[in-house]
CSV table of C-alpha atoms in Angstrom, one decimal:
chain,number,residue,atom,x,y,z
A,1342,UNK,CA,-46.2,2.5,57.6
A,1343,UNK,CA,-44.3,-0.2,55.2
A,1344,UNK,CA,-40.7,-2.0,56.9
A,1345,UNK,CA,-38.7,-4.3,54.7
A,1346,UNK,CA,-35.3,-5.6,54.1
A,1347,UNK,CA,-32.8,-3.3,52.2
A,1348,UNK,CA,-31.1,-5.7,50.1
A,1349,UNK,CA,-34.4,-6.9,48.7
A,1350,UNK,CA,-35.6,-3.1,48.3
A,1351,UNK,CA,-32.2,-2.1,46.5
A,1352,UNK,CA,-32.7,-5.0,44.0
A,1353,UNK,CA,-36.5,-4.7,42.9
A,1354,UNK,CA,-35.4,-0.8,41.9
A,1355,UNK,CA,-32.2,-2.3,40.4
A,1356,UNK,CA,-33.9,-3.8,38.4
A,1357,UNK,CA,-37.2,-1.6,37.1
A,1358,UNK,CA,-36.1,1.5,37.2
A,1359,UNK,CA,-34.2,0.5,34.5
A,1360,UNK,CA,-36.9,1.3,32.5
A,1361,UNK,CA,-36.6,4.8,33.8
A,1362,UNK,CA,-35.4,8.0,32.2
A,1363,UNK,CA,-33.4,10.5,34.5
A,1364,UNK,CA,-33.3,13.7,32.2
A,1365,UNK,CA,-36.4,12.8,30.2
A,1366,UNK,CA,-38.4,15.9,29.7
A,1367,UNK,CA,-41.9,13.8,30.3
A,1368,UNK,CA,-41.8,14.0,34.0
A,1369,UNK,CA,-43.5,10.8,34.7
A,1370,UNK,CA,-40.6,9.2,32.3
A,1371,UNK,CA,-38.5,10.5,35.7
A,1372,UNK,CA,-40.2,8.4,38.7
A,1373,UNK,CA,-41.3,5.6,40.0
A,1374,UNK,CA,-44.8,4.5,41.4
A,1375,UNK,CA,-45.2,2.9,45.3
A,1376,UNK,CA,-48.4,1.0,45.9
A,1377,UNK,CA,-48.6,-1.3,48.7
A,1378,UNK,CA,-52.5,-2.3,51.5
A,1379,UNK,CA,-52.7,-3.8,53.9
A,1380,UNK,CA,-52.2,-7.4,52.2
A,1381,UNK,CA,-48.7,-6.0,52.3
A,1382,UNK,CA,-47.7,-6.4,48.6
A,1383,UNK,CA,-46.0,-4.2,47.5
A,1384,UNK,CA,-45.7,-3.1,43.6
A,1385,UNK,CA,-42.4,-0.6,42.2
A,1386,UNK,CA,-44.2,0.5,39.0
A,1387,UNK,CA,-41.4,2.8,36.2
A,1388,UNK,CA,-42.5,4.3,32.2
A,1389,UNK,CA,-40.6,5.0,29.6
A,1390,UNK,CA,-42.8,5.3,27.5
A,1391,UNK,CA,-42.3,2.4,25.5
A,1392,UNK,CA,-41.9,-0.4,27.9
A,1393,UNK,CA,-43.2,-0.1,31.5
A,1394,UNK,CA,-41.7,-2.4,34.3
A,1395,UNK,CA,-43.0,-3.1,37.8
A,1396,UNK,CA,-41.3,-5.2,40.8
A,1397,UNK,CA,-42.7,-7.3,43.1
A,1398,UNK,CA,-42.8,-7.7,47.0
A,1399,UNK,CA,-43.8,-8.7,50.3
A,1400,UNK,CA,-43.3,-6.3,53.0
A,1401,UNK,CA,-44.5,-5.8,56.0
A,1402,UNK,CA,-47.5,-3.0,55.9
A,1403,UNK,CA,-50.2,-0.9,58.2
A,1404,UNK,CA,-52.1,1.4,55.7
A,1405,UNK,CA,-52.6,2.1,51.7
A,1406,UNK,CA,-50.0,2.8,50.2
A,1407,UNK,CA,-50.0,4.9,46.7
A,1408,UNK,CA,-47.1,8.1,45.7
A,1409,UNK,CA,-44.8,8.5,42.9
A,1410,UNK,CA,-41.0,10.0,43.7
A,1411,UNK,CA,-38.6,10.7,41.8
A,1412,UNK,CA,-37.1,7.0,40.5
A,1413,UNK,CA,-33.0,7.5,40.7
A,1414,UNK,CA,-33.4,9.7,44.0
A,1415,UNK,CA,-35.0,7.2,46.1
A,1416,UNK,CA,-32.9,4.3,43.7
A,1417,UNK,CA,-29.2,5.8,46.3
A,1418,UNK,CA,-31.2,6.7,49.7
A,1419,UNK,CA,-31.8,3.0,49.4
A,1420,UNK,CA,-28.4,2.1,48.2
A,1421,UNK,CA,-26.5,4.4,51.3
A,1422,UNK,CA,-28.8,1.9,53.8
A,1423,UNK,CA,-28.5,-1.2,54.9
A,1424,UNK,CA,-30.8,-3.5,57.3
A,1425,UNK,CA,-34.4,-3.0,57.6
A,1426,UNK,CA,-35.5,-0.3,55.9
A,1427,UNK,CA,-39.3,1.8,57.0
A,1428,UNK,CA,-40.9,4.2,54.4
A,1429,UNK,CA,-44.3,6.7,55.1
A,1430,UNK,CA,-46.1,8.8,54.4
A,1431,UNK,CA,-45.5,12.6,56.0
A,1432,UNK,CA,-47.1,15.3,55.4
A,1433,UNK,CA,-46.6,15.5,50.9
A,1434,UNK,CA,-43.3,13.5,51.8
A,1435,UNK,CA,-42.2,10.5,51.5
A,1436,UNK,CA,-39.7,9.7,54.5
A,1437,UNK,CA,-36.9,6.5,54.1
A,1438,UNK,CA,-35.5,5.4,57.4
A,1439,UNK,CA,-33.2,3.5,58.8
A,1440,UNK,CA,-31.7,2.3,61.8
A,1441,UNK,CA,-30.1,5.7,62.1
A,1442,UNK,CA,-31.0,8.0,58.7
A,1443,UNK,CA,-34.2,9.9,58.6
A,1444,UNK,CA,-34.6,11.6,54.4
A,1445,UNK,CA,-38.0,13.1,53.2
A,1446,UNK,CA,-38.5,12.3,49.1
A,1447,UNK,CA,-41.0,15.3,47.7
A,1448,UNK,CA,-44.1,13.1,46.5
A,1449,UNK,CA,-44.8,14.2,42.9
A,1450,UNK,CA,-48.7,14.0,41.0
A,1451,UNK,CA,-49.1,12.1,38.4
A,1452,UNK,CA,-50.6,8.6,37.7
A,1453,UNK,CA,-48.0,6.1,36.1
A,1454,UNK,CA,-49.0,2.6,34.3
A,1455,UNK,CA,-49.7,0.3,36.3
A,1456,UNK,CA,-49.5,-3.3,35.4
A,1457,UNK,CA,-51.6,-6.0,36.5
A,1458,UNK,CA,-51.2,-10.7,36.8
A,1459,UNK,CA,-54.3,-10.7,34.7
A,1460,UNK,CA,-52.8,-8.6,32.8
A,1461,UNK,CA,-51.1,-11.8,31.9
A,1462,UNK,CA,-52.0,-14.5,28.6
A,1463,UNK,CA,-49.5,-16.6,28.5
A,1464,UNK,CA,-48.4,-17.3,25.4
A,1465,UNK,CA,-45.0,-19.5,25.5
A,1466,UNK,CA,-42.6,-20.2,29.0
A,1467,UNK,CA,-39.1,-21.5,29.4
A,1468,UNK,CA,-36.5,-20.6,31.6
A,1469,UNK,CA,-34.1,-18.3,31.8
A,1470,UNK,CA,-31.3,-19.9,30.5
A,1471,UNK,CA,-33.4,-20.7,27.3
A,1472,UNK,CA,-34.1,-17.0,26.9
A,1473,UNK,CA,-30.4,-15.4,27.1
A,1474,UNK,CA,-29.0,-18.4,24.6
A,1475,UNK,CA,-31.7,-16.9,22.1
A,1476,UNK,CA,-30.7,-13.5,23.3
A,1477,UNK,CA,-27.5,-14.5,21.3
A,1478,UNK,CA,-29.4,-12.8,18.5
A,1479,UNK,CA,-29.2,-9.2,20.1
A,1480,UNK,CA,-26.6,-8.6,18.0
A,1481,UNK,CA,-26.9,-8.7,14.9
A,1482,UNK,CA,-29.6,-6.1,14.8
A,1483,UNK,CA,-28.9,-3.4,13.1
A,1484,UNK,CA,-28.4,0.1,15.2
A,1485,UNK,CA,-29.2,2.0,12.0
A,1486,UNK,CA,-31.5,5.1,12.3
A,1487,UNK,CA,-32.4,4.5,8.3
A,1488,UNK,CA,-33.5,0.9,8.6
A,1489,UNK,CA,-35.8,1.1,12.0
A,1490,UNK,CA,-37.8,-2.7,9.9
A,1491,UNK,CA,-33.8,-4.2,11.2
A,1492,UNK,CA,-33.8,-2.8,14.5
A,1493,UNK,CA,-35.9,-5.8,16.3
A,1494,UNK,CA,-35.5,-8.7,18.0
A,1495,UNK,CA,-37.8,-10.8,15.5
A,1496,UNK,CA,-39.1,-13.6,17.9
A,1497,UNK,CA,-41.5,-17.1,15.8
A,1498,UNK,CA,-43.3,-18.7,18.8
A,1499,UNK,CA,-44.1,-22.0,18.2
A,1500,UNK,CA,-45.6,-25.3,20.3
A,1501,UNK,CA,-42.4,-26.6,21.2
A,1502,UNK,CA,-39.4,-24.3,20.6
A,1503,UNK,CA,-38.8,-20.5,20.0
A,1504,UNK,CA,-36.5,-18.6,17.5
A,1505,UNK,CA,-35.3,-15.5,17.7
A,1506,UNK,CA,-33.5,-14.1,14.1
A,1507,UNK,CA,-31.6,-10.4,14.0
A,1508,UNK,CA,-30.0,-9.0,11.1
A,1509,UNK,CA,-28.2,-5.8,10.1
A,1510,UNK,CA,-27.9,-6.2,6.2
A,1511,UNK,CA,-24.7,-7.4,6.1
A,1512,UNK,CA,-25.0,-10.2,9.4
A,1513,UNK,CA,-27.9,-12.4,10.0
A,1514,UNK,CA,-28.1,-14.7,13.0
A,1515,UNK,CA,-30.5,-17.6,14.1
A,1516,UNK,CA,-30.7,-19.2,17.2
A,1517,UNK,CA,-33.6,-22.5,18.5
A,1518,UNK,CA,-33.7,-23.3,21.5
A,1519,UNK,CA,-36.9,-25.7,23.2
A,1520,UNK,CA,-39.9,-24.1,25.1
A,1521,UNK,CA,-43.6,-24.7,26.0
A,1522,UNK,CA,-44.6,-23.0,23.3
A,1523,UNK,CA,-48.2,-21.9,22.2
A,1524,UNK,CA,-50.6,-24.5,20.2
A,1525,UNK,CA,-50.7,-22.0,17.4
A,1526,UNK,CA,-47.5,-20.2,15.5
A,1527,UNK,CA,-47.2,-17.0,16.7
A,1528,UNK,CA,-44.4,-14.0,15.4
A,1529,UNK,CA,-43.5,-10.8,17.0
A,1530,UNK,CA,-40.9,-8.5,16.6
A,1531,UNK,CA,-39.4,-6.6,19.4
A,1532,UNK,CA,-37.3,-3.3,19.9
A,1533,UNK,CA,-33.6,-3.6,21.0
A,1534,UNK,CA,-34.2,-1.3,23.6
A,1535,UNK,CA,-36.4,-3.6,25.3
A,1536,UNK,CA,-34.6,-7.0,24.0
A,1537,UNK,CA,-31.2,-5.2,25.2
A,1538,UNK,CA,-32.8,-4.2,29.3
A,1539,UNK,CA,-34.6,-8.2,28.7
A,1540,UNK,CA,-30.9,-9.1,28.7
A,1541,UNK,CA,-29.8,-6.9,31.9
A,1542,UNK,CA,-33.0,-8.4,33.7
A,1543,UNK,CA,-33.4,-12.0,33.1
A,1544,UNK,CA,-31.0,-14.8,35.0
A,1545,UNK,CA,-30.1,-18.7,34.3
A,1546,UNK,CA,-32.5,-19.6,36.9
A,1547,UNK,CA,-35.0,-17.1,36.9
A,1548,UNK,CA,-38.4,-18.6,34.4
A,1549,UNK,CA,-39.6,-16.6,31.9
A,1550,UNK,CA,-43.1,-16.7,31.0
A,1551,UNK,CA,-44.7,-15.0,27.7
A,1552,UNK,CA,-47.8,-13.6,27.2
A,1553,UNK,CA,-49.9,-10.6,24.4
A,1554,UNK,CA,-51.2,-7.5,26.6
A,1555,UNK,CA,-53.7,-6.3,23.7
A,1556,UNK,CA,-52.5,-6.2,20.0
A,1557,UNK,CA,-49.2,-4.5,20.2
A,1558,UNK,CA,-47.2,-5.8,23.1
A,1559,UNK,CA,-46.1,-8.6,24.7
A,1560,UNK,CA,-45.8,-8.8,28.5
A,1561,UNK,CA,-42.9,-11.0,30.1
A,1562,UNK,CA,-43.2,-12.3,33.7
A,1563,UNK,CA,-39.4,-12.9,35.7
A,1564,UNK,CA,-39.3,-15.1,38.4
A,1565,UNK,CA,-37.4,-16.7,41.0
A,1566,UNK,CA,-38.7,-18.0,44.0
A,1567,UNK,CA,-35.1,-18.3,45.7
A,1568,UNK,CA,-34.7,-14.8,45.1
A,1569,UNK,CA,-37.5,-13.3,46.0
A,1570,UNK,CA,-37.6,-12.5,42.2
A,1571,UNK,CA,-41.0,-11.5,40.6
A,1572,UNK,CA,-41.4,-8.3,37.5
A,1573,UNK,CA,-43.4,-8.2,34.3
A,1574,UNK,CA,-42.4,-6.0,31.7
A,1575,UNK,CA,-44.0,-4.5,28.9
A,1576,UNK,CA,-42.8,-4.0,25.3
A,1577,UNK,CA,-44.1,-2.5,22.4
A,1578,UNK,CA,-44.3,-5.1,19.4
A,1579,UNK,CA,-42.6,-4.0,16.0
A,1580,UNK,CA,-45.4,-3.2,13.4
A,1581,UNK,CA,-42.8,-3.8,9.9
A,1582,UNK,CA,-41.9,-6.8,6.8
A,1583,UNK,CA,-39.1,-8.5,9.0
A,1584,UNK,CA,-37.3,-10.4,6.5
A,1585,UNK,CA,-37.8,-13.8,8.7
A,1586,UNK,CA,-37.9,-15.9,6.0
A,1587,UNK,CA,-35.1,-14.7,3.3
A,1588,UNK,CA,-32.7,-15.1,6.0
A,1589,UNK,CA,-34.2,-18.3,6.8
A,1590,UNK,CA,-33.0,-19.1,3.1
A,1591,UNK,CA,-29.6,-17.9,2.8
A,1592,UNK,CA,-28.6,-19.8,6.5
A,1593,UNK,CA,-30.5,-22.9,4.4
A,1594,UNK,CA,-28.0,-22.3,1.3
A,1595,UNK,CA,-25.5,-21.7,2.7
A,1596,UNK,CA,-25.7,-24.5,4.8
A,1597,UNK,CA,-27.7,-26.7,1.0
A,1598,UNK,CA,-23.7,-25.6,-1.0
A,1599,UNK,CA,-21.8,-24.9,0.7
A,1600,UNK,CA,-18.0,-26.2,-1.2
A,1601,UNK,CA,-15.8,-26.4,2.4
A,1602,UNK,CA,-16.8,-27.2,5.6
A,1603,UNK,CA,-14.4,-25.5,8.0
A,1604,UNK,CA,-14.1,-27.0,11.8
A,1605,UNK,CA,-11.8,-25.2,14.3
A,1606,UNK,CA,-12.3,-23.1,18.0
A,1607,UNK,CA,-13.8,-20.6,19.0
A,1608,UNK,CA,-10.8,-19.1,20.3
A,1609,UNK,CA,-8.3,-20.1,17.7
A,1610,UNK,CA,-10.7,-17.6,15.5
A,1611,UNK,CA,-11.2,-15.0,17.8
A,1612,UNK,CA,-7.5,-14.8,18.4
A,1613,UNK,CA,-6.6,-14.5,14.8
A,1614,UNK,CA,-9.1,-11.9,14.1
A,1615,UNK,CA,-7.5,-9.7,17.3
A,1616,UNK,CA,-4.5,-10.4,15.3
A,1617,UNK,CA,-5.8,-9.0,12.0
A,1618,UNK,CA,-7.4,-5.8,14.2
A,1619,UNK,CA,-3.4,-4.9,14.1
A,1620,UNK,CA,-2.7,-4.6,11.6
A,1621,UNK,CA,-4.9,-1.8,11.4
A,1622,UNK,CA,-8.0,-2.7,9.5
A,1623,UNK,CA,-11.6,-5.4,8.7
A,1624,UNK,CA,-10.6,-7.0,6.3
A,1625,UNK,CA,-10.7,-10.1,6.3
A,1626,UNK,CA,-9.7,-13.2,4.4
A,1627,UNK,CA,-10.6,-16.9,5.2
A,1628,UNK,CA,-8.3,-19.4,2.7
A,1629,UNK,CA,-9.0,-23.6,3.2
A,1630,UNK,CA,-6.3,-25.1,0.8
A,1631,UNK,CA,-4.9,-28.9,0.8
A,1632,UNK,CA,-6.8,-29.2,4.0
A,1633,UNK,CA,-4.9,-26.5,5.9
A,1634,UNK,CA,-7.3,-23.9,6.9
A,1635,UNK,CA,-5.5,-20.8,6.4
A,1636,UNK,CA,-6.5,-17.1,8.1
A,1637,UNK,CA,-5.2,-12.6,6.5
A,1638,UNK,CA,-5.7,-8.7,6.6
A,1639,UNK,CA,-5.1,-7.5,3.9
A,1640,UNK,CA,-1.4,-5.4,3.7
A,1641,UNK,CA,-1.5,-2.3,5.5
A,1642,UNK,CA,1.3,0.7,6.7
A,1643,UNK,CA,1.3,-2.2,9.6
A,1644,UNK,CA,1.7,-4.7,7.6
A,1645,UNK,CA,0.1,-8.2,6.8
A,1646,UNK,CA,-1.0,-9.8,9.6
A,1647,UNK,CA,-1.1,-14.6,8.4
A,1648,UNK,CA,-1.9,-17.6,10.7
A,1649,UNK,CA,-3.4,-21.2,10.0
A,1650,UNK,CA,-6.0,-22.1,12.1
A,1651,UNK,CA,-6.0,-25.3,14.9
A,1652,UNK,CA,-8.4,-27.5,12.5
A,1653,UNK,CA,-9.9,-29.9,10.1
A,1654,UNK,CA,-11.5,-29.8,6.7
A,1655,UNK,CA,-13.7,-31.3,4.2
A,1656,UNK,CA,-14.4,-30.0,0.7
A,1657,UNK,CA,-12.9,-28.8,-1.7
A,1658,UNK,CA,-10.1,-25.6,-1.4
A,1659,UNK,CA,-12.3,-21.9,-1.7
A,1660,UNK,CA,-11.8,-19.0,-0.2
A,1661,UNK,CA,-13.4,-15.0,0.5
A,1662,UNK,CA,-13.4,-11.6,1.9
A,1663,UNK,CA,-15.0,-10.3,5.3
A,1664,UNK,CA,-15.1,-8.3,7.5
A,1665,UNK,CA,-13.2,-9.1,11.0
A,1666,UNK,CA,-16.5,-7.3,12.7
A,1667,UNK,CA,-18.8,-9.2,11.1
A,1668,UNK,CA,-16.6,-12.6,12.2
A,1669,UNK,CA,-15.9,-11.5,15.4
A,1670,UNK,CA,-20.2,-11.1,16.1
A,1671,UNK,CA,-21.2,-15.1,15.2
A,1672,UNK,CA,-17.6,-16.4,16.9
A,1673,UNK,CA,-18.2,-14.4,20.3
A,1674,UNK,CA,-21.8,-16.0,19.6
A,1675,UNK,CA,-20.4,-19.8,20.1
A,1676,UNK,CA,-18.2,-21.2,22.9
A,1677,UNK,CA,-15.7,-24.2,22.1
A,1678,UNK,CA,-15.9,-25.9,18.2
A,1679,UNK,CA,-17.8,-23.9,15.5
A,1680,UNK,CA,-18.0,-24.6,11.9
A,1681,UNK,CA,-17.4,-22.3,9.4
A,1682,UNK,CA,-19.3,-23.0,6.0
A,1683,UNK,CA,-17.6,-20.9,2.3
A,1684,UNK,CA,-20.2,-21.2,-1.0
A,1685,UNK,CA,-18.2,-18.6,-3.3
A,1686,UNK,CA,-16.2,-15.4,-2.2
A,1687,UNK,CA,-19.4,-14.1,-3.8
A,1688,UNK,CA,-22.0,-15.7,-1.4
A,1689,UNK,CA,-22.4,-15.6,2.2
A,1690,UNK,CA,-20.4,-17.5,4.2
A,1691,UNK,CA,-22.0,-18.9,7.2
A,1692,UNK,CA,-20.9,-19.9,11.0
A,1693,UNK,CA,-22.8,-22.5,13.2
A,1694,UNK,CA,-22.3,-24.4,16.3
A,1695,UNK,CA,-25.3,-26.9,17.7
A,1696,UNK,CA,-28.5,-24.0,17.9
A,1697,UNK,CA,-26.9,-21.6,16.6
A,1698,UNK,CA,-26.3,-20.2,13.0
A,1699,UNK,CA,-24.9,-17.0,10.9
A,1700,UNK,CA,-24.0,-16.0,8.0
A,1701,UNK,CA,-22.1,-12.9,6.8
A,1702,UNK,CA,-22.1,-11.6,3.5
A,1703,UNK,CA,-18.6,-11.2,1.8
A,1704,UNK,CA,-16.6,-7.8,1.3
A,1705,UNK,CA,-15.6,-7.1,-2.5
A,1706,UNK,CA,-12.9,-8.4,-3.2
A,1707,UNK,CA,-11.5,-6.3,-6.7
A,1708,UNK,CA,-7.7,-4.7,-5.1
A,1709,UNK,CA,-6.6,-7.4,-2.9
A,1710,UNK,CA,-4.4,-9.8,-3.3
A,1711,UNK,CA,-4.6,-13.1,-2.1
A,1712,UNK,CA,-1.4,-14.1,1.2
A,1713,UNK,CA,-0.6,-16.4,0.6
A,1714,UNK,CA,0.2,-17.0,-3.6
A,1715,UNK,CA,2.5,-20.4,-2.3
A,1716,UNK,CA,2.3,-23.1,0.1
A,1717,UNK,CA,4.1,-20.5,3.3
A,1718,UNK,CA,5.1,-21.0,6.8
A,1719,UNK,CA,3.2,-18.8,8.7
A,1720,UNK,CA,4.9,-15.0,8.5
A,1721,UNK,CA,4.3,-11.3,10.0
A,1722,UNK,CA,5.4,-9.4,6.8
A,1723,UNK,CA,6.4,-6.2,7.1
A,1724,UNK,CA,6.9,-3.2,4.7
């Protein structure tokens, strides 16, 4: 019999079952495997063909146990319990007992790949907060199935820093953080799905260790002694020619060649983007003129929104049309003050703050009228 607290079991199941696939045609992908020995270490494992996860718990146990049951069902049963939970085998069923309940789950004869602590050959270590900051690049990854090479987050692990890059052909994001890295530089591309999973599992106070497992898998160990958290996750790496050098060149050129530098508050910019969206369009106009930063929507049947952003400018007058979707994506990766750099209406616009930088391709402006042909006050014009 295994005895443990419900909150610890539920927390572990919440983590590993994110990997299981509830409606998969492959029965193994819907299961969770429980492995425990009389040493009192319980491993919960799930696998979906691309990613494997394992949670480790300390339990009271007087027998060895290795069974598979339906992951979603076990999770649902445990959520109804409280306090001490007991697990035991009874013929071909796993029995889950609470203070006044007893549930039996059918055991499925299946063997899942189980991660081993010894499989981790460390490359890099960082805090959960650092890794979550790197994940600010994730929204820039492509969701277009025809752009497989861009459906990744590209990590460049170096001795003292890590850089995360992602792009979709219209925008690109880059984040750099300090880490304990490998002696030799290691570039790795990871699927967007795996990075989204990690973003849901890693918390600020966790410790994250990364290491290769073979030539095509990256292992993550996510731990937190204060919350008894001990997770391992293995995901495939993606072979491909991610254009890391080209993206970094674009960012460097946008920083170096900018003719107008705007410093504005993130909240003010996001509010103006909402104003553009309220006009039923994504077409956004940015203009620097006489030291003022102006933003407007394209003219639509609903009207045209115009605003003057609070901020400072340096350099020449400049202007550019771009998509509000992409501008918002960059702005939401930042808190506080951000810097926008405009080179020309045909060159990428740059948004940056601290260790975050992004570039946004401008829109072709043929047919668009300048919403600020003269020095005008803030206004919303209606047809």
